[in-house]
C-alpha cells in the first residue's frame, strides 16, 4: 500500500483549508504577521505540494504593528460550483490584549485561484475563524466562533451560523448559536460546514492551540441545527487521544497532553476533501517538537489523514482510531512519493522576479526597498530587526530541523547603524543576526552577531571578524535548536566559524514571549537575508544568491 508521508507541507503552514476543483487540490494556510498574506499551495496527487500564490499581496491589509501571534488567521477556501467562483474567507486579528480578541472577517472571490481576487468584502466582527458553505440551492452560509467576553460564561464562546450576504457584505437575518463544542476539550473554534447523505456536518477545532488540540464533529438535519455530537464524545483526530476535560478554558498549551509515543503533536484544526474516486481526507495542522522538549521551532505544519464514513454516518479515521499518524494511505491508484527537494530554496536572482517563497514581516514587499538589479537582490535598509513597522527582511519558512542557510552579501556602510547579512527569525523580539557593519570606531568593516531573546538584545562584540573588502559569504548551520555561524571571503577559502554554538531553541512557538502554561506564538521559524539603516535609510546591500539546503551543513 502506498503511503503519504506527513507533513505534506512542512514549516509554517497552519490552519489548512483544503478543496478540490476538478483534478486540482488547493490548500490555504495562515500567515499571521507575514506578507504577502495567505499562502495557497497546489497539488495533483496529495503527495507533492507547491506554493502557488499568495492572496493578500496588493495592500488589502495593514499588518504594521501586529503583535505575535495576531494578524491573518485561518483562511478558508471554498468553491461555488453554481457561479464558478473560488471564495476565500479570513479574519484579521487586530488585538488580543485583555482577551478581547478584536477581529474583522472578510471574504474575497476569484474566477481563477491565482487571481485576480476581488476587494475584501466585510463579513463580521463577532469573532474569528470564518468559513463559507455554498449550498446547492444558491444560499451561502457563514460559520464562525462568536468570541465570549462576559465573565461567568463558557469561554471561548459559541459556534454560530448565519446566512451570508456575499453581494453586499455582512449577514442576512440573525446569528444562530449552535454549539459550545461536541466534546469536553473546550476551546472550540474554526467551524466548517459540510453536507453528506442529507446531513449537515460541522467540523471544528478544539482543545486549544497546544498539545490538547483535536478535531471534533457534530451533525444536524438543518444547517442551523440542532446539532448532535459525535457519539464517541471524543475528537475524531488528535495526537493525544486520552480524555481531556477543559471546558471554560479559553486556550492553553496543555503541556500535560504531550504524547511521548508520537512524533506528531498538536494534531487539530482540519478540513475535509473528497477525491475524484470518492475517498475522503482531512488536512490538519500538526507540530514536531525538538527531541526531548516541548518546543516547536517549525511552528504548525500541514498533514493529511484518510477518513471514512462509518455505518452510522460519522467520519472516523480509516484505521478506526483517532490517533493522527505520520503516514496515511494514499488514494487508490496513486503511487507517487514526496519530493523533499521541494522544501529547499535557491535563488541566484538571475530572473525577472525573486522566489515566491520569500516573505516579509509586518510590511509589504515593494520596489521602494527590494528588487533585482544586475542579477543581485538589492535590499535597502530601514528599521532595526526589533521593529514591527518596516524591517527590511526577505525570509523563507524553515521546513526541517537540520539545514544550512547560505548567502553572499556585498555592503558599503558609512554609519555604525547600517548592517546587512543573514539570520534566523521568529518575530521582532526573537532572532539571530550575522551581519556586515562598521566597527565601533567606524574605521573597518567587520562581521558580527547580534541576538534578540524575548525582546532583550545580546551583542557578541568579542566575536567580530574583520572583512577584507566589502563582501562575504555567510553560512548558518541549524541542527535541532542549535545554530553555528560561518563566513568566508573567497569562494575557495575554508569557512571561518564566528562565535560559539548558539542555543536558538527558543525560536519556537513555546519559546517566545508567552505566559506560563500558554503558547507564546503559533507561527514558526524563518531564515532570512536583510539590511538595517537607522541613519538615512539610503544604504542598500547586494545579495548574489540565497540558499537553504535541508539535511546538509
XYZ file of C-alpha atoms in Angstrom:
553
model
C 0.000 0.000 0.000
C 1.346 3.414 -0.961
C 1.566 5.827 1.973
C 1.500 9.611 2.044
C 4.202 10.857 4.405
C 3.434 13.694 6.800
C 3.777 16.584 6.999
C 2.764 17.212 3.395
C 3.601 20.922 3.835
C 6.438 21.322 6.361
C 7.202 24.570 8.153
C 4.727 27.323 8.950
C 1.566 26.136 7.181
C -1.138 26.085 9.879
C -4.934 26.014 9.794
C -5.066 24.258 6.417
C -8.223 24.638 4.363
C -8.299 22.096 1.545
C -10.551 21.897 -1.523
C -10.540 20.024 -4.828
C -11.702 21.554 -8.098
C -11.545 19.034 -10.929
C -8.185 17.261 -10.719
C -6.538 20.027 -8.700
C -6.192 20.234 -4.920
C -5.594 23.539 -3.152
C -4.704 24.355 0.454
C -4.809 27.807 2.062
C -2.877 28.437 5.293
C -2.486 31.229 7.850
C 0.314 33.799 7.625
C -0.148 35.992 10.764
C 2.257 38.991 10.641
C 3.896 37.890 7.380
C 3.430 39.394 3.905
C 2.279 38.529 1.311
C -0.698 37.176 3.220
C -2.384 33.763 2.919
C -0.381 31.024 1.224
C -2.078 28.896 -1.450
C -0.489 25.511 -2.159
C -1.351 23.237 -5.107
C -1.145 19.503 -5.734
C -2.303 16.993 -8.309
C -1.653 13.884 -6.213
C -1.910 14.835 -2.484
C 1.806 13.927 -2.145
C 3.659 16.900 -3.567
C 2.564 20.426 -2.781
C 3.963 23.568 -4.412
C 3.458 27.119 -3.227
C 1.265 28.524 -5.996
C 0.407 32.063 -4.939
C -0.468 34.440 -2.113
C -3.871 36.126 -1.923
C -3.199 39.292 0.093
C -0.450 40.941 -1.924
C -1.893 44.253 -3.106
C -2.315 46.290 0.067
C -5.595 44.682 1.176
C -4.406 44.536 4.784
C -2.095 46.568 7.026
C -0.038 44.368 9.364
C 2.322 47.024 10.705
C 2.480 46.880 14.489
C 0.992 43.380 14.678
C 1.775 41.649 17.973
C 2.631 37.960 17.975
C 0.594 35.907 17.215
C -2.111 38.187 15.756
C -2.544 39.068 12.083
C -4.130 36.908 9.392
C -5.778 33.818 10.865
C -7.434 30.703 9.493
C -8.201 31.386 5.828
C -10.988 29.176 4.470
C -11.140 28.134 0.808
C -14.392 27.144 -0.871
C -15.695 26.790 -4.404
C -19.132 27.894 -5.533
C -19.865 25.492 -8.389
C -23.080 27.269 -9.363
C -21.249 30.527 -10.098
C -17.808 29.100 -10.887
C -16.079 31.155 -8.198
C -13.328 30.474 -5.690
C -14.060 32.071 -2.331
C -11.639 32.786 0.471
C -12.784 33.865 3.926
C -10.252 35.045 6.514
C -10.001 37.094 9.654
C -7.624 39.870 10.577
C -6.907 39.543 14.299
C -6.044 43.084 15.356
C -5.989 42.968 19.139
C -5.570 40.167 21.688
C -4.949 42.322 24.780
C -7.354 41.838 27.664
C -8.514 38.674 25.887
C -10.854 40.893 23.887
C -9.672 39.346 20.594
C -10.863 42.083 18.239
C -11.023 40.604 14.760
C -12.595 41.548 11.444
C -13.589 38.851 8.956
C -13.704 39.270 5.197
C -14.349 37.277 2.031
C -12.794 37.558 -1.423
C -13.616 35.802 -4.685
C -11.877 34.993 -7.977
C -12.571 33.120 -11.187
C -9.073 31.630 -11.016
C -7.253 30.503 -7.889
C -4.262 32.662 -8.853
C -6.465 35.733 -9.133
C -7.156 38.477 -9.664
C -9.081 38.411 -6.411
C -11.873 40.836 -5.575
C -11.563 43.537 -2.984
C -12.274 42.192 0.522
C -15.978 42.024 1.424
C -16.665 42.695 5.105
C -18.474 39.853 6.875
C -18.459 40.312 10.646
C -16.543 41.277 13.792
C -18.265 38.727 16.044
C -15.210 36.507 16.462
C -12.681 34.632 14.364
C -12.117 31.641 12.048
C -14.848 32.289 9.455
C -15.802 29.718 6.798
C -18.290 29.732 3.925
C -20.602 26.966 2.739
C -22.324 27.233 -0.653
C -25.497 25.168 -0.700
C -26.852 23.720 -3.930
C -29.985 25.856 -3.555
C -27.925 29.025 -4.037
C -27.762 30.096 -0.396
C -24.414 30.835 1.267
C -23.772 30.259 4.953
C -21.124 31.717 7.231
C -19.941 29.840 10.312
C -17.562 31.303 12.877
C -16.645 31.357 16.564
C -18.511 34.042 18.490
C -15.854 35.195 20.957
C -17.107 35.338 24.549
C -16.003 38.260 26.747
C -18.571 38.090 29.578
C -17.468 36.867 32.985
C -19.128 33.640 34.077
C -19.869 32.403 30.542
C -18.214 29.436 28.879
C -15.126 30.557 27.010
C -14.234 30.947 24.277
C -17.847 31.091 23.115
C -20.406 29.631 20.707
C -20.056 28.298 17.208
C -22.545 30.397 15.259
C -24.040 30.197 11.764
C -25.861 32.781 9.646
C -26.771 33.227 6.020
C -24.038 35.284 4.357
C -24.749 38.247 2.117
C -21.916 37.879 -0.367
C -23.188 40.666 -2.608
C -23.477 43.452 -0.049
C -21.400 42.091 2.817
C -22.481 41.097 6.301
C -25.236 38.579 7.003
C -28.920 38.077 6.266
C -31.139 37.564 9.272
C -29.734 36.600 12.637
C -26.873 34.571 14.005
C -27.776 31.084 15.287
C -25.801 29.792 18.255
C -25.444 26.083 17.536
C -22.815 24.674 19.927
C -20.126 25.332 22.513
C -18.379 22.136 21.426
C -19.014 18.445 20.799
C -16.506 17.101 23.373
C -15.213 18.195 26.787
C -11.922 19.503 25.357
C -13.273 23.034 25.229
C -11.791 25.929 23.286
C -13.914 25.048 20.279
C -13.232 27.157 17.175
C -12.852 27.076 13.368
C -16.313 25.658 12.494
C -16.752 24.398 8.924
C -19.960 23.123 7.306
C -20.108 20.037 5.062
C -23.063 18.119 3.647
C -23.205 14.343 3.249
C -26.155 11.972 2.729
C -28.715 14.601 3.722
C -26.904 15.678 6.901
C -25.137 18.940 7.639
C -21.867 18.247 9.441
C -19.987 20.822 11.497
C -16.258 20.137 11.754
C -14.484 22.129 14.455
C -11.117 22.507 16.178
C -10.926 22.084 19.937
C -8.583 21.759 22.901
C -6.597 24.939 22.251
C -3.582 25.530 20.050
C -1.331 23.297 22.143
C -0.885 19.635 22.976
C -4.583 19.011 23.645
C -5.591 20.051 20.124
C -8.061 17.967 18.149
C -10.815 17.864 15.533
C -14.395 17.178 16.576
C -17.683 16.876 14.729
C -21.451 17.224 15.082
C -24.371 16.931 12.667
C -27.881 18.205 12.027
C -30.679 17.861 9.504
C -30.920 21.651 9.142
C -27.997 23.990 8.679
C -28.982 25.976 11.775
C -29.265 22.855 13.921
C -29.874 21.443 16.407
C -26.504 19.682 16.112
C -25.920 16.360 17.816
C -22.357 15.496 18.868
C -20.368 12.549 17.607
C -21.436 9.740 19.990
C -17.838 8.858 20.924
C -17.619 12.125 22.852
C -14.006 12.436 21.720
C -12.138 14.124 18.856
C -12.088 12.204 15.584
C -8.419 13.191 15.082
C -5.869 14.170 17.725
C -2.258 13.491 18.741
C -3.274 12.859 22.342
C -6.304 10.551 22.492
C -6.637 10.329 26.260
C -9.642 12.110 27.718
C -9.364 15.812 28.457
C -11.882 17.904 30.389
C -11.133 21.558 29.735
C -14.474 23.330 29.428
C -14.280 27.022 30.163
C -10.566 27.238 29.384
C -10.352 29.762 26.524
C -6.983 28.417 25.354
C -3.939 26.741 26.841
C -0.770 24.920 25.940
C -1.989 21.762 27.721
C 1.572 20.511 28.075
C 0.241 17.644 30.179
C -1.290 16.254 26.978
C 2.085 15.818 25.258
C 2.184 12.288 23.797
C 5.664 10.760 24.358
C 4.909 7.944 21.911
C 4.227 10.152 18.922
C 6.467 12.183 16.617
C 3.419 14.196 15.626
C 1.959 16.547 18.233
C -0.882 19.096 18.316
C -2.911 17.490 15.507
C -6.073 19.534 15.040
C -7.890 22.250 13.067
C -8.779 20.264 9.967
C -10.813 20.463 6.787
C -12.350 17.743 4.612
C -11.856 16.922 0.920
C -13.232 14.228 -1.401
C -11.113 12.701 -4.165
C -12.468 12.036 -7.690
C -12.838 8.381 -6.628
C -14.941 9.339 -3.579
C -12.250 8.777 -0.972
C -12.046 11.291 1.861
C -9.136 13.020 3.581
C -8.794 15.585 6.344
C -5.971 18.100 6.102
C -4.964 19.270 9.567
C -2.222 21.104 11.408
C 0.475 19.376 13.464
C 3.855 20.085 15.090
C 7.174 18.280 15.536
C 8.972 19.281 18.761
C 12.699 19.302 19.225
C 13.670 15.894 20.678
C 13.242 15.762 24.439
C 11.420 19.109 24.576
C 8.003 20.648 24.056
C 9.474 23.376 21.824
C 8.292 23.542 18.207
C 10.569 25.736 16.036
C 8.867 24.776 12.764
C 5.540 26.008 14.052
C 2.415 24.216 12.907
C 2.632 22.243 9.695
C 0.077 20.596 7.404
C -0.669 16.860 7.355
C -3.291 14.501 5.916
C -5.288 11.632 7.394
C -7.519 9.332 5.378
C -11.046 9.129 6.815
C -14.174 7.108 6.085
C -17.896 7.435 6.769
C -18.858 4.623 9.126
C -22.157 2.738 9.004
C -23.746 5.231 11.402
C -22.860 8.151 9.166
C -19.976 9.572 11.175
C -16.468 10.409 9.999
C -13.624 8.436 11.506
C -10.023 7.734 10.606
C -9.589 4.915 8.102
C -7.687 2.774 10.625
C -10.525 3.027 13.159
C -8.569 5.056 15.716
C -8.472 8.781 16.381
C -4.660 8.988 16.729
C -3.087 11.079 13.948
C -0.224 9.297 12.178
C 2.936 10.339 10.345
C 1.699 8.484 7.265
C -1.700 7.717 5.782
C -2.930 5.507 2.907
C -2.768 7.165 -0.493
C -5.789 7.253 -2.800
C -6.330 4.131 -4.882
C -4.117 4.024 -7.966
C -1.742 6.761 -6.747
C 1.862 5.543 -6.445
C 3.756 8.815 -6.100
C 6.169 9.797 -3.349
C 7.081 13.083 -1.726
C 9.881 15.098 -3.339
C 11.819 16.503 -0.375
C 13.743 18.899 -2.653
C 10.557 20.940 -2.942
C 11.369 22.292 0.512
C 14.871 23.520 -0.418
C 15.216 27.107 -1.592
C 17.691 28.509 -4.109
C 17.642 31.818 -5.945
C 20.592 33.370 -7.793
C 18.440 36.347 -8.791
C 19.126 35.930 -12.493
C 15.432 36.023 -13.385
C 12.947 38.861 -13.557
C 11.400 38.044 -10.184
C 12.676 36.617 -6.919
C 11.465 33.360 -5.397
C 7.775 33.195 -4.493
C 8.672 31.720 -1.088
C 10.137 34.993 0.189
C 8.006 36.663 2.864
C 8.425 39.826 4.930
C 7.148 40.568 8.448
C 4.788 43.467 9.179
C 5.018 45.384 5.882
C 4.803 44.735 2.174
C 7.493 43.847 -0.306
C 7.735 46.569 -2.941
C 10.212 48.234 -5.261
C 10.875 51.042 -2.784
C 13.158 48.742 -0.790
C 13.697 45.394 -2.535
C 14.251 44.236 -6.088
C 16.592 42.529 -8.565
C 19.292 44.726 -10.103
C 22.051 43.290 -12.319
C 21.495 39.716 -11.114
C 21.624 40.664 -7.447
C 18.877 41.175 -4.903
C 19.150 44.713 -3.616
C 17.718 45.295 -0.143
C 17.514 48.861 1.094
C 17.967 49.189 4.842
C 15.289 50.559 7.162
C 14.240 49.856 10.767
C 16.132 47.594 13.139
C 15.042 43.978 13.391
C 13.214 44.876 16.613
C 10.762 46.916 14.552
C 7.164 45.871 13.948
C 6.844 48.502 11.219
C 9.437 48.299 8.428
C 12.213 45.736 8.927
C 13.947 45.070 5.573
C 13.780 41.286 5.738
C 13.354 38.712 2.979
C 12.655 35.377 4.651
C 11.588 31.801 3.911
C 9.973 29.221 6.159
C 12.240 26.723 7.941
C 10.965 23.270 6.953
C 13.348 20.839 8.690
C 15.186 20.732 11.995
C 18.505 20.170 10.199
C 19.566 22.513 7.386
C 22.052 25.084 6.116
C 21.369 28.709 5.133
C 23.924 30.381 2.861
C 24.262 33.707 1.047
C 26.798 36.204 -0.299
C 26.408 39.870 0.572
C 28.218 42.990 -0.632
C 27.834 46.093 1.508
C 29.490 49.525 1.924
C 28.170 51.127 5.135
C 29.104 54.682 6.151
C 27.448 54.695 9.586
C 27.584 52.273 12.515
C 23.802 51.695 12.387
C 23.930 50.287 8.840
C 24.117 46.483 8.656
C 23.423 43.686 6.169
C 23.505 39.922 6.450
C 21.543 36.781 7.240
C 19.907 35.099 10.177
C 17.107 33.219 11.874
C 13.859 34.984 12.759
C 10.675 34.277 14.689
C 9.329 37.770 15.342
C 10.561 41.248 16.246
C 11.535 40.144 19.755
C 13.289 36.904 18.835
C 16.024 36.438 16.217
C 19.717 35.778 15.491
C 21.531 38.030 13.003
C 25.017 37.753 11.444
C 25.831 40.956 9.570
C 28.442 43.125 7.914
C 28.800 46.501 9.625
C 31.382 49.061 10.695
C 33.261 48.514 13.927
C 32.603 50.850 16.844
C 35.315 53.268 15.669
C 33.750 53.277 12.175
C 37.157 52.510 10.673
C 36.821 48.984 9.283
C 34.203 46.518 8.091
C 33.521 43.532 10.328
C 31.148 40.622 10.516
C 29.402 40.419 13.868
C 26.482 38.729 15.584
C 23.505 40.188 17.407
C 20.762 38.171 19.085
C 17.317 39.103 20.346
C 15.834 36.893 23.032
C 12.429 37.738 24.491
C 12.963 41.352 23.489
C 16.438 41.676 25.035
C 19.432 42.496 22.820
C 22.659 40.498 23.066
C 25.644 41.873 21.105
C 28.582 39.481 20.745
C 31.178 42.265 20.425
C 34.142 39.974 21.129
C 33.337 37.622 18.263
C 33.699 40.046 15.361
C 35.719 39.070 12.289
C 37.385 41.713 10.104
C 36.193 41.682 6.496
C 38.953 42.230 3.861
C 36.992 44.139 1.237
C 33.285 44.764 1.108
C 31.715 41.316 0.712
C 31.431 37.989 2.488
C 29.646 34.684 2.267
C 27.673 33.793 5.375
C 26.568 30.304 6.306
C 24.341 29.296 9.208
C 24.015 25.640 10.136
C 20.869 24.800 12.101
C 20.622 21.457 13.889
C 17.962 20.608 16.469
C 17.774 24.064 18.013
C 21.478 24.932 17.796
C 22.990 27.340 15.248
C 26.579 27.720 14.094
C 27.669 30.745 12.037
C 30.474 30.739 9.462
C 31.922 33.194 6.986
C 34.432 33.247 4.139
C 35.708 35.939 1.814
C 36.696 33.923 -1.246
C 34.822 31.020 -2.789
C 37.686 28.545 -2.344
C 38.562 29.576 1.217
C 37.831 27.467 4.272
C 34.820 28.546 6.295
C 35.659 30.533 9.445
C 33.476 29.849 12.469
C 32.191 33.031 14.105
C 31.327 32.923 17.789
C 30.041 29.975 19.775
C 27.301 27.429 19.182
C 24.108 29.414 19.693
C 21.124 27.964 21.514
C 18.208 29.082 19.344
C 15.672 26.536 20.559
C 13.662 29.456 21.972
C 12.901 30.479 18.369
C 9.810 28.335 18.618
C 6.102 28.632 19.367
C 6.635 27.869 23.043
C 9.939 29.711 23.478
C 8.782 33.242 22.700
C 7.071 35.779 24.928
C 4.168 33.730 26.290
C 2.582 33.450 29.712
C 3.204 30.341 31.858
C 1.074 27.480 30.580
C 0.354 29.313 27.338
C 1.936 29.174 23.920
C 3.676 32.444 23.120
C 3.134 32.185 19.390
C 1.932 29.848 16.697
C 3.796 30.965 13.605
C 7.223 29.381 13.074
C 10.936 29.830 12.438
C 12.133 31.657 9.304
C 15.514 32.056 7.618
C 16.301 35.499 6.221
C 18.567 37.939 4.481
C 18.159 41.605 5.199
C 19.536 45.044 5.870
C 19.225 47.754 8.529
C 19.757 51.506 8.171
C 18.829 53.713 11.130
C 20.952 56.526 9.675
C 19.389 57.938 6.488
C 17.548 54.898 5.075
C 19.721 55.261 1.979
C 22.138 52.315 2.090
C 21.493 49.082 0.196
C 23.006 45.617 0.355
C 23.517 43.377 -2.671
C 22.933 39.630 -2.339
C 24.364 37.291 -5.017
C 22.318 34.251 -4.020
C 20.164 32.744 -1.297
C 20.195 29.037 -0.484
C 18.533 26.852 2.121
C 19.538 23.208 1.850
C 17.724 20.750 4.095
C 19.634 17.924 5.723
C 23.015 19.497 4.986
C 25.532 21.602 6.885
